[in-house]
PDB file of C-alpha atoms in Angstrom:
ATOM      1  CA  UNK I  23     -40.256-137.505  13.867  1.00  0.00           C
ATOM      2  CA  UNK I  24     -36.999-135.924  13.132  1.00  0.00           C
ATOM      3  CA  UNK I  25     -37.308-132.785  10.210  1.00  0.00           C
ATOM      4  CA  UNK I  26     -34.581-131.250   8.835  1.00  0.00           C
ATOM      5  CA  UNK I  27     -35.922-127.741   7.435  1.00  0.00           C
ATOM      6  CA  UNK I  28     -34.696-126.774   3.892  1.00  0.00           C
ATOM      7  CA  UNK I  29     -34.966-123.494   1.889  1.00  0.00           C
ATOM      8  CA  UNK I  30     -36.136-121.931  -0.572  1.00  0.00           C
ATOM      9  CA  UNK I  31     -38.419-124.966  -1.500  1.00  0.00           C
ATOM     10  CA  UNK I  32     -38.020-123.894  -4.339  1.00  0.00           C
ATOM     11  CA  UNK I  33     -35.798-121.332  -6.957  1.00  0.00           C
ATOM     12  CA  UNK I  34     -36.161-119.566 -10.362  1.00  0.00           C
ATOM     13  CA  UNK I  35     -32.704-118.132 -11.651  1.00  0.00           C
ATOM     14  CA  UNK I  36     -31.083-117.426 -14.839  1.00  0.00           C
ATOM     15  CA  UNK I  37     -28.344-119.250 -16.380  1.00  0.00           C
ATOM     16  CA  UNK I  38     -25.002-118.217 -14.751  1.00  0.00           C
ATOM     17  CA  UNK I  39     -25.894-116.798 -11.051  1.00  0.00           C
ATOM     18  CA  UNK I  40     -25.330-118.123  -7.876  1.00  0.00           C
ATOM     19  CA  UNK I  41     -27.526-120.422  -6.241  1.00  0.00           C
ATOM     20  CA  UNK I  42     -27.398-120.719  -2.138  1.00  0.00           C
ATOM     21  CA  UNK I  43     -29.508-123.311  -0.166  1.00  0.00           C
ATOM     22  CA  UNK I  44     -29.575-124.354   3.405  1.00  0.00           C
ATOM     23  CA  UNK I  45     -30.479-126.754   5.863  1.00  0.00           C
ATOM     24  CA  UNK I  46     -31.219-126.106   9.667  1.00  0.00           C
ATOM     25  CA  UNK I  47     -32.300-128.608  12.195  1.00  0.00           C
ATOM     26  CA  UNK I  48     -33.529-128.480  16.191  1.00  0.00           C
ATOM     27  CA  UNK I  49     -30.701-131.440  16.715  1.00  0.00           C
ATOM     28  CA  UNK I  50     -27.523-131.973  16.226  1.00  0.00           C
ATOM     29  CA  UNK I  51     -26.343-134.282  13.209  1.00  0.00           C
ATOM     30  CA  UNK I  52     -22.827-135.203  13.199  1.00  0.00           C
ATOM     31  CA  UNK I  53     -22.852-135.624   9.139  1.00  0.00           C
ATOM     32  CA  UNK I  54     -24.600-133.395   6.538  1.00  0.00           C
ATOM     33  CA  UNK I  55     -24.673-134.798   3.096  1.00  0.00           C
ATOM     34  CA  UNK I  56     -25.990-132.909   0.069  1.00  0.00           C
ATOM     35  CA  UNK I  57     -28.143-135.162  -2.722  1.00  0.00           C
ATOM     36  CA  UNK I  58     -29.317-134.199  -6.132  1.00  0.00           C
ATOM     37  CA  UNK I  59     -32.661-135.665  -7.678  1.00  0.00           C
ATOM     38  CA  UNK I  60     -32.630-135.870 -11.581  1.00  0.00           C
ATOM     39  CA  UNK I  61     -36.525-136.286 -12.480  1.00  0.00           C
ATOM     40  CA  UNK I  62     -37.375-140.340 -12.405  1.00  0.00           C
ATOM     41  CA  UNK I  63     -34.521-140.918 -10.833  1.00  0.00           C
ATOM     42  CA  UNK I  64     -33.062-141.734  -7.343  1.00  0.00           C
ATOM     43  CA  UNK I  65     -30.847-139.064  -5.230  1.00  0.00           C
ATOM     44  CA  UNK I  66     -27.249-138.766  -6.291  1.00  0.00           C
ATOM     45  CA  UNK I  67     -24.748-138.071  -3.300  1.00  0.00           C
ATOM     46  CA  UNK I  68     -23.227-134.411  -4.168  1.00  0.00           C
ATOM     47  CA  UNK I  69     -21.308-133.490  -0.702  1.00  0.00           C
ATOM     48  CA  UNK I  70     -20.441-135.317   2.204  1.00  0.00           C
ATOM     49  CA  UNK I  71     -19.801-132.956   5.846  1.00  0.00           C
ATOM     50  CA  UNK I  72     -17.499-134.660   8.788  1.00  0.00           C
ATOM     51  CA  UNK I  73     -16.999-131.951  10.466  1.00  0.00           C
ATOM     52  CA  UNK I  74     -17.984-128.854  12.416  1.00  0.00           C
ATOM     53  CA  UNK I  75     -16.989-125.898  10.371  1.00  0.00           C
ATOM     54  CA  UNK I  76     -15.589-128.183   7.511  1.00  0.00           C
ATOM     55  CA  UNK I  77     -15.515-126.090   4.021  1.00  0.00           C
ATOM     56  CA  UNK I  78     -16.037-128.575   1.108  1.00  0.00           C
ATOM     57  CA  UNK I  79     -16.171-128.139  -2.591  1.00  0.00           C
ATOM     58  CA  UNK I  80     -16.721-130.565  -5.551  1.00  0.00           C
ATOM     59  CA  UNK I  81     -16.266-127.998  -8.968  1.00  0.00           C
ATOM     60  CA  UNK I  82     -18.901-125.631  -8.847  1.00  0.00           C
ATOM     61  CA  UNK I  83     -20.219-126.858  -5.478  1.00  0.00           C
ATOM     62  CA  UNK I  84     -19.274-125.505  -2.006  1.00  0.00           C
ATOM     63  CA  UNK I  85     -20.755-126.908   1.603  1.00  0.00           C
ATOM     64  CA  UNK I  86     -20.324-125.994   4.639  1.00  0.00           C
ATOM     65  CA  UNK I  87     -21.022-127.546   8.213  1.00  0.00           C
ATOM     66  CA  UNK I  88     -22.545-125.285  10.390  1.00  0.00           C
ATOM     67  CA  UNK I  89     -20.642-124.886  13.621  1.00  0.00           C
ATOM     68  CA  UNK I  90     -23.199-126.040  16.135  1.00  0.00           C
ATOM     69  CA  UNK I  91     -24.204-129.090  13.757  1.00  0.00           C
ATOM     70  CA  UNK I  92     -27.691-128.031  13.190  1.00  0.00           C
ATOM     71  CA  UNK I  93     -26.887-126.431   9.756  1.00  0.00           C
ATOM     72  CA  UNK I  94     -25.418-127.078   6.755  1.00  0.00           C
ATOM     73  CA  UNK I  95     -25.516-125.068   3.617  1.00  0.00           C
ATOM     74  CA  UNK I  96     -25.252-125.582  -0.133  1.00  0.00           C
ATOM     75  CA  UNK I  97     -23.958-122.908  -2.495  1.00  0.00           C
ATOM     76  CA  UNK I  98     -23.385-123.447  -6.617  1.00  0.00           C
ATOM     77  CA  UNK I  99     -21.746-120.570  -8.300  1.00  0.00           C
ATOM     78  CA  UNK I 100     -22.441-120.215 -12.328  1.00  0.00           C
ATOM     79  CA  UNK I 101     -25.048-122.154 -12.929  1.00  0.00           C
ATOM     80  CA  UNK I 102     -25.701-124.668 -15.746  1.00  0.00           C
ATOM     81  CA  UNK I 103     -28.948-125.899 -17.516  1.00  0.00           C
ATOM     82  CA  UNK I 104     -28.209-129.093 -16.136  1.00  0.00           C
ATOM     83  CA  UNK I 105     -27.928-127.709 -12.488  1.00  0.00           C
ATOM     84  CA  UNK I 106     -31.806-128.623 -12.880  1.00  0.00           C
ATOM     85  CA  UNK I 107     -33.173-130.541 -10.182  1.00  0.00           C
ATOM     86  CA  UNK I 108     -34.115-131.079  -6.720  1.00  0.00           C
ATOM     87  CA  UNK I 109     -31.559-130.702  -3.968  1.00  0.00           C
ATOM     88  CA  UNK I 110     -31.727-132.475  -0.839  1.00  0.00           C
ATOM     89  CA  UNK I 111     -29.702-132.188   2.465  1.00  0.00           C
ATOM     90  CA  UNK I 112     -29.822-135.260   4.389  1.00  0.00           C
ATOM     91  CA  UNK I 113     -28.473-135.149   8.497  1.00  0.00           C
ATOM     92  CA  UNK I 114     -26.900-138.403  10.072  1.00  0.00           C
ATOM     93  CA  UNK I 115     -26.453-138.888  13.664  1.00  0.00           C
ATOM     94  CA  UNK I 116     -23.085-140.549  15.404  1.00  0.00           C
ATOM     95  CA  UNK I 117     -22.737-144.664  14.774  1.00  0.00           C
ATOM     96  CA  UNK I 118     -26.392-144.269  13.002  1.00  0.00           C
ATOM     97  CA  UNK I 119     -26.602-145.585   8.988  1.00  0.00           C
ATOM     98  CA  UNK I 120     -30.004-143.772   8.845  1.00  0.00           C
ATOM     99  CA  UNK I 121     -30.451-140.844   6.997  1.00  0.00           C
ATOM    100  CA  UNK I 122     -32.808-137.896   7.507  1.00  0.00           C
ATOM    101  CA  UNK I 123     -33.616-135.615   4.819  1.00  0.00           C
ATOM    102  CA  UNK I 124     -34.591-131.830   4.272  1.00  0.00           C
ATOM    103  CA  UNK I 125     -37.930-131.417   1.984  1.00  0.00           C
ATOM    104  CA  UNK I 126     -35.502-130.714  -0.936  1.00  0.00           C
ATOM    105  CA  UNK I 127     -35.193-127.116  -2.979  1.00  0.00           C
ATOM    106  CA  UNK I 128     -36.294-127.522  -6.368  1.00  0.00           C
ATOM    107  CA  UNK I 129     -33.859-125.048  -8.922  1.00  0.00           C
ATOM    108  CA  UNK I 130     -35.059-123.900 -12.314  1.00  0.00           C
ATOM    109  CA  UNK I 131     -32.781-122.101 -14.198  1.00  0.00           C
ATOM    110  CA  UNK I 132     -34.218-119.606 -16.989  1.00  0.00           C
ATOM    111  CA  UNK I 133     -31.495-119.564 -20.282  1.00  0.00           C
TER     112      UNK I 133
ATOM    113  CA  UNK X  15     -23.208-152.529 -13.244  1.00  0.00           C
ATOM    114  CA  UNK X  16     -26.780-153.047 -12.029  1.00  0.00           C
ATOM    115  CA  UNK X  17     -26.303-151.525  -8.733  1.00  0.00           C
ATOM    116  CA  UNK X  18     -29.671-151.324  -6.727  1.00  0.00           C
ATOM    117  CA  UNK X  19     -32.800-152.769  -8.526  1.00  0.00           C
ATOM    118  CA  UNK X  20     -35.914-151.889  -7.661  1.00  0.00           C
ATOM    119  CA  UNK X  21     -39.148-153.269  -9.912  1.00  0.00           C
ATOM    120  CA  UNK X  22     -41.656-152.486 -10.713  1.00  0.00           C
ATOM    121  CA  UNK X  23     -41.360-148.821 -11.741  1.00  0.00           C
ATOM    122  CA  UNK X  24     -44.950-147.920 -11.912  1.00  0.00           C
ATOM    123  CA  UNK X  25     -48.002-149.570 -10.485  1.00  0.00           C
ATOM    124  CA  UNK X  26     -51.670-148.689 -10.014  1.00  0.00           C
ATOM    125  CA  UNK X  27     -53.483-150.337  -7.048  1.00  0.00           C
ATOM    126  CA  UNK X  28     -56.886-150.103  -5.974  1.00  0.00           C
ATOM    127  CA  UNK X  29     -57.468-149.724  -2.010  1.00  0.00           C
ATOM    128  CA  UNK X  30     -57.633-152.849  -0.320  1.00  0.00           C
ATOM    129  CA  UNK X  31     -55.038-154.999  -2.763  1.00  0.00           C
ATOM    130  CA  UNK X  32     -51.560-155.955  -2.022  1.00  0.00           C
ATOM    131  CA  UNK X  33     -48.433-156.012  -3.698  1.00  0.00           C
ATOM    132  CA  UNK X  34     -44.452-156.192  -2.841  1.00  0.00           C
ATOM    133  CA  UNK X  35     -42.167-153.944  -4.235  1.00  0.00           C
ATOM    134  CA  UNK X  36     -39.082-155.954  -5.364  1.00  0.00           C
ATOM    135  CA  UNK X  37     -35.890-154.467  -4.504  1.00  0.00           C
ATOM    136  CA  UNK X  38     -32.052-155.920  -5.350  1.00  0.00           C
ATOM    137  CA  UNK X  39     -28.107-155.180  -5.437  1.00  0.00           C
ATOM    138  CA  UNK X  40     -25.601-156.266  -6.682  1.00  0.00           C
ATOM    139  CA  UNK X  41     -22.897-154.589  -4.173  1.00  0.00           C
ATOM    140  CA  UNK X  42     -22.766-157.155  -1.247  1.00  0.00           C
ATOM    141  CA  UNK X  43     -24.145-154.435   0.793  1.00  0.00           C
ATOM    142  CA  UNK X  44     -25.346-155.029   4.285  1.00  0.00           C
ATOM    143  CA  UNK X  45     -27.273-152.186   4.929  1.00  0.00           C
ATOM    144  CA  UNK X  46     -30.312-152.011   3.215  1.00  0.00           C
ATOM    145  CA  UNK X  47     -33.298-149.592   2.839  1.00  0.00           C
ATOM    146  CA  UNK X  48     -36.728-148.665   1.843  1.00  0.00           C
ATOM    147  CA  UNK X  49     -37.442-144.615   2.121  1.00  0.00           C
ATOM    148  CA  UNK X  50     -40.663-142.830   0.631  1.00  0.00           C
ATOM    149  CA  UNK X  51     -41.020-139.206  -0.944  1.00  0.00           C
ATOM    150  CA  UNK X  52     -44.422-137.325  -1.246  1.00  0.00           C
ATOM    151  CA  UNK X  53     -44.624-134.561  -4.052  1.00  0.00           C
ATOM    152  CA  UNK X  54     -42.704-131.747  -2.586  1.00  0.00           C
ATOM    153  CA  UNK X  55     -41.281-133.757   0.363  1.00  0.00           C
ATOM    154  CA  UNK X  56     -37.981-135.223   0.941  1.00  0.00           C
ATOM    155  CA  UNK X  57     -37.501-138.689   1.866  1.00  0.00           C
ATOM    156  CA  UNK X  58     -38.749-140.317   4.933  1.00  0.00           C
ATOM    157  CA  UNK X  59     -37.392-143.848   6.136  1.00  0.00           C
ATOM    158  CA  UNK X  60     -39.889-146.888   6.205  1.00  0.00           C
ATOM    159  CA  UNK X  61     -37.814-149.799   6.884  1.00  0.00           C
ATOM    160  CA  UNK X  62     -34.192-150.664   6.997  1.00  0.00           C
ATOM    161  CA  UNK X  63     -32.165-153.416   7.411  1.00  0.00           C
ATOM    162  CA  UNK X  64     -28.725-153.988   8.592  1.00  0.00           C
ATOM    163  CA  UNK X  65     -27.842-157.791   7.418  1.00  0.00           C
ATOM    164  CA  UNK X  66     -29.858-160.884   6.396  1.00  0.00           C
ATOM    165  CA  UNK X  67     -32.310-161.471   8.695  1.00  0.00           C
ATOM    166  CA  UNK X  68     -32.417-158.198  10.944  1.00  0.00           C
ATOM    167  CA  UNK X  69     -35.080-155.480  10.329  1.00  0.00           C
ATOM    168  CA  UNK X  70     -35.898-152.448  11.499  1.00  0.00           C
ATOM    169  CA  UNK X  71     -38.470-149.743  11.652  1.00  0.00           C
ATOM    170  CA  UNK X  72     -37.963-146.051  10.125  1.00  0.00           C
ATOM    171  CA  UNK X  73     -39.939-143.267  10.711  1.00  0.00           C
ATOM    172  CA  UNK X  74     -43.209-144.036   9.177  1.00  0.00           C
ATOM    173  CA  UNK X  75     -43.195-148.397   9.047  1.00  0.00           C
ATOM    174  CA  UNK X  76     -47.071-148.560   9.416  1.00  0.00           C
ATOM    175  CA  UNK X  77     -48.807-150.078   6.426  1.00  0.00           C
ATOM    176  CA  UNK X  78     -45.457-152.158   5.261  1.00  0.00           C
ATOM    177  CA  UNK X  79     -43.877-154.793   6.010  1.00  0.00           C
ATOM    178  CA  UNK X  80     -40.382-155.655   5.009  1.00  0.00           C
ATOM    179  CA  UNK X  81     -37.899-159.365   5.067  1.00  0.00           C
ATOM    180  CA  UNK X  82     -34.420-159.818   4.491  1.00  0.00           C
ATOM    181  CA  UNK X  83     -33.625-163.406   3.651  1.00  0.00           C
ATOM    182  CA  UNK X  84     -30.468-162.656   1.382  1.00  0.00           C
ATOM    183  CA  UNK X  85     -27.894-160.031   1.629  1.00  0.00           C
ATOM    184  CA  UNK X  86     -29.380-158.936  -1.630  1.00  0.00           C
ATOM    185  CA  UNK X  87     -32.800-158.764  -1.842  1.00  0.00           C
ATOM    186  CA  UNK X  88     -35.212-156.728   0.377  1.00  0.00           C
ATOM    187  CA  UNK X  89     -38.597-156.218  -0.327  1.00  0.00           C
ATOM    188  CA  UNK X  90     -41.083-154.094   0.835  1.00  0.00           C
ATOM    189  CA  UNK X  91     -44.759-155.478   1.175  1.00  0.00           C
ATOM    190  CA  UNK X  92     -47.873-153.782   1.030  1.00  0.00           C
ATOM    191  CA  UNK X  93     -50.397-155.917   2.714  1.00  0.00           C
ATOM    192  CA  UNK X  94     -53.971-153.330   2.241  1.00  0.00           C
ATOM    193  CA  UNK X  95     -53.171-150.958   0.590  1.00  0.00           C
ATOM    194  CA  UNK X  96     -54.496-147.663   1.116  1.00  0.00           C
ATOM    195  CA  UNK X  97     -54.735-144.208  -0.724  1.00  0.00           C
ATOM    196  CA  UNK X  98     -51.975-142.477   1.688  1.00  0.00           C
ATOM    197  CA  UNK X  99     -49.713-144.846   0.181  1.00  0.00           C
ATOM    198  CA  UNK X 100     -49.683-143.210  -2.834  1.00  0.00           C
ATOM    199  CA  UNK X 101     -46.077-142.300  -2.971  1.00  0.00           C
ATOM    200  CA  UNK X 102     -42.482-143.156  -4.980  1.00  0.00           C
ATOM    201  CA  UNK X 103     -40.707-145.217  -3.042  1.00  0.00           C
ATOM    202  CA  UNK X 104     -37.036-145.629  -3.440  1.00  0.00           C
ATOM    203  CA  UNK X 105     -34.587-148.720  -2.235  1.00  0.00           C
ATOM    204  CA  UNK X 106     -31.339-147.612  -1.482  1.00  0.00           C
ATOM    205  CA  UNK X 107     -28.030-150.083  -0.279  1.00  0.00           C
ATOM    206  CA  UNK X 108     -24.887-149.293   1.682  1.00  0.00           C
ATOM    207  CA  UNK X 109     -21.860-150.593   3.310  1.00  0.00           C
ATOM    208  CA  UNK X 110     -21.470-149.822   6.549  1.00  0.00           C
ATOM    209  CA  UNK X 111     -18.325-151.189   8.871  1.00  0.00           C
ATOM    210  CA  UNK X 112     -19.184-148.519  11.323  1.00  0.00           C
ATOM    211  CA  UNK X 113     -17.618-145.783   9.180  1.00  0.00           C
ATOM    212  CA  UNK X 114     -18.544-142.558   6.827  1.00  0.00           C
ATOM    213  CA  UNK X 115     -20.310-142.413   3.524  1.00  0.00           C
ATOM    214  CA  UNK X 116     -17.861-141.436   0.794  1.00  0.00           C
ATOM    215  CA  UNK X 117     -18.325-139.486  -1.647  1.00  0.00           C
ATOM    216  CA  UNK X 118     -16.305-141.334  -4.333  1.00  0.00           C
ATOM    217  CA  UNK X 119     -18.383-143.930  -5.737  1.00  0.00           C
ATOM    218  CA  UNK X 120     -21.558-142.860  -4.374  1.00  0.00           C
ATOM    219  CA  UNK X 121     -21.540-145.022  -1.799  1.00  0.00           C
ATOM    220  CA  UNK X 122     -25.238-144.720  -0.406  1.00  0.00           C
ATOM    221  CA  UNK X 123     -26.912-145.960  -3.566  1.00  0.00           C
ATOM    222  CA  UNK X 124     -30.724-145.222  -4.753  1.00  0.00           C
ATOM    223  CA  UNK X 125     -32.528-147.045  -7.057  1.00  0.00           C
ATOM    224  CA  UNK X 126     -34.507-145.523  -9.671  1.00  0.00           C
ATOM    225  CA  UNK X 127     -37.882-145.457  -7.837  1.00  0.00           C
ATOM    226  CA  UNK X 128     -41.418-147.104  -8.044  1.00  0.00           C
ATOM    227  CA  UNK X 129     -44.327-144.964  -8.251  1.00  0.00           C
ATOM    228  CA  UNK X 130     -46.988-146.586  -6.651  1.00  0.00           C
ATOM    229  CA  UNK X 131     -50.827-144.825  -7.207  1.00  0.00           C
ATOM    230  CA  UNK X 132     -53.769-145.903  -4.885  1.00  0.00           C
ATOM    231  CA  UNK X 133     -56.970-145.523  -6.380  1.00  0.00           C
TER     232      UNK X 133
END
């Protein structure tokens, strides 16, 4: 089936660096979207992506839409404790609800 | 604000029972859906449905089976179940009139998971 591949799996960083994630594919998607997973609990939209190119922030959050749709990328400057979690990208193809996700980058953050 | 409700949140099986996983909103959402995540993996579609009485096969539909009598409800049924079903499974509703996802107000909504263990 269709994979999105996402890396690191997985990160160990102190409080207050950067963080940078991404998300390639072998297909085109024509919308990235960027989820966070809060143990026991169900993914939390972080970042919608419309377009090719398209820059997008939401505070300490920045993603970008790769130019030939088959990446996407996550960056989070200064991280917080509460930056904890796993991060997801999730592709969606033109006039399609469905959603496919990434394998998810867990972040740990050392205080 | 109950959102999506999904029950139960934990369940032990042994191989060979059944069992439905309940799942509910509250958002008059058409679009419907039933995904799975493996430790370490993201989430991989089962079943979705786009409006009372229409359902559709995800990626990986074999083992469940799913109905959509209401616009609310949508419940996914394990008829044998098997130790590769060991997974949490999470609902999820949205609204769909052929547009985007937003990002104000979340609107692709989870629920808070079941984990389901096959022994």
């Amino acid at each position: 089936g269709q994979q999105l591949n996402q890396s690191p799996q997985s990160m160990f960083i102190q409080e207050g660096e950067d963080v940078s994630m991404n998300c390639t594919s072998s297909s085109i998607f024509n919308t990235w979207l960027w989820y966070k997973q809060d143990p026991g609990e169900g993914p939390v939209l972080l970042i919608a992506l419309y377009k090719a190119g398209e820059l997008t922030s939401n505070g300490r959050l920045t993603a970008q839409f790769g130019i030939t749709r088959k990446d996407s990328f996550l960056n989070i400057s200064a991280s917080i404790p509460s930056d904890v979690g796993i991060y997801f990208c999730a592709g969606q193809k033109q006039g399609a609800q469905k959603l496919v996700f990434g394998q998810g980058t867990r972040l740990t953050i050392n205080p | 604000n109950a959102g999506v409700t999904q029950t139960p949140k934990f369940r032990i099986l042994k191989i060979g029972q059944s069992m439905t996983l309940q799942c509910t909103q509250d958002m008059n959402h058409n679009y419907m859906y039933w995904y799975r995540q493996d430790p370490g993996m993201g989430l991989k579609l089962i079943y979705y449905s786009v409006g009372a009485g229409i359902t559709d096969k995800g990626e990986v539909p074999n083992g469940y089976n799913v109905s959509r009598s209401t616009t609310e409800d949508f419940p996914l049924r394990l008829e044998l179940a098997a130790p590769s079903q060991t997974s949490v499974y999470f609902c999820a509703s949205s609204y769909s009139s052929g547009g985007r996802p937003q990002i104000s107000g979340n609107t692709i909504y989870f629920g808070e998971g079941s984990w389901l263990t096959v022994v």
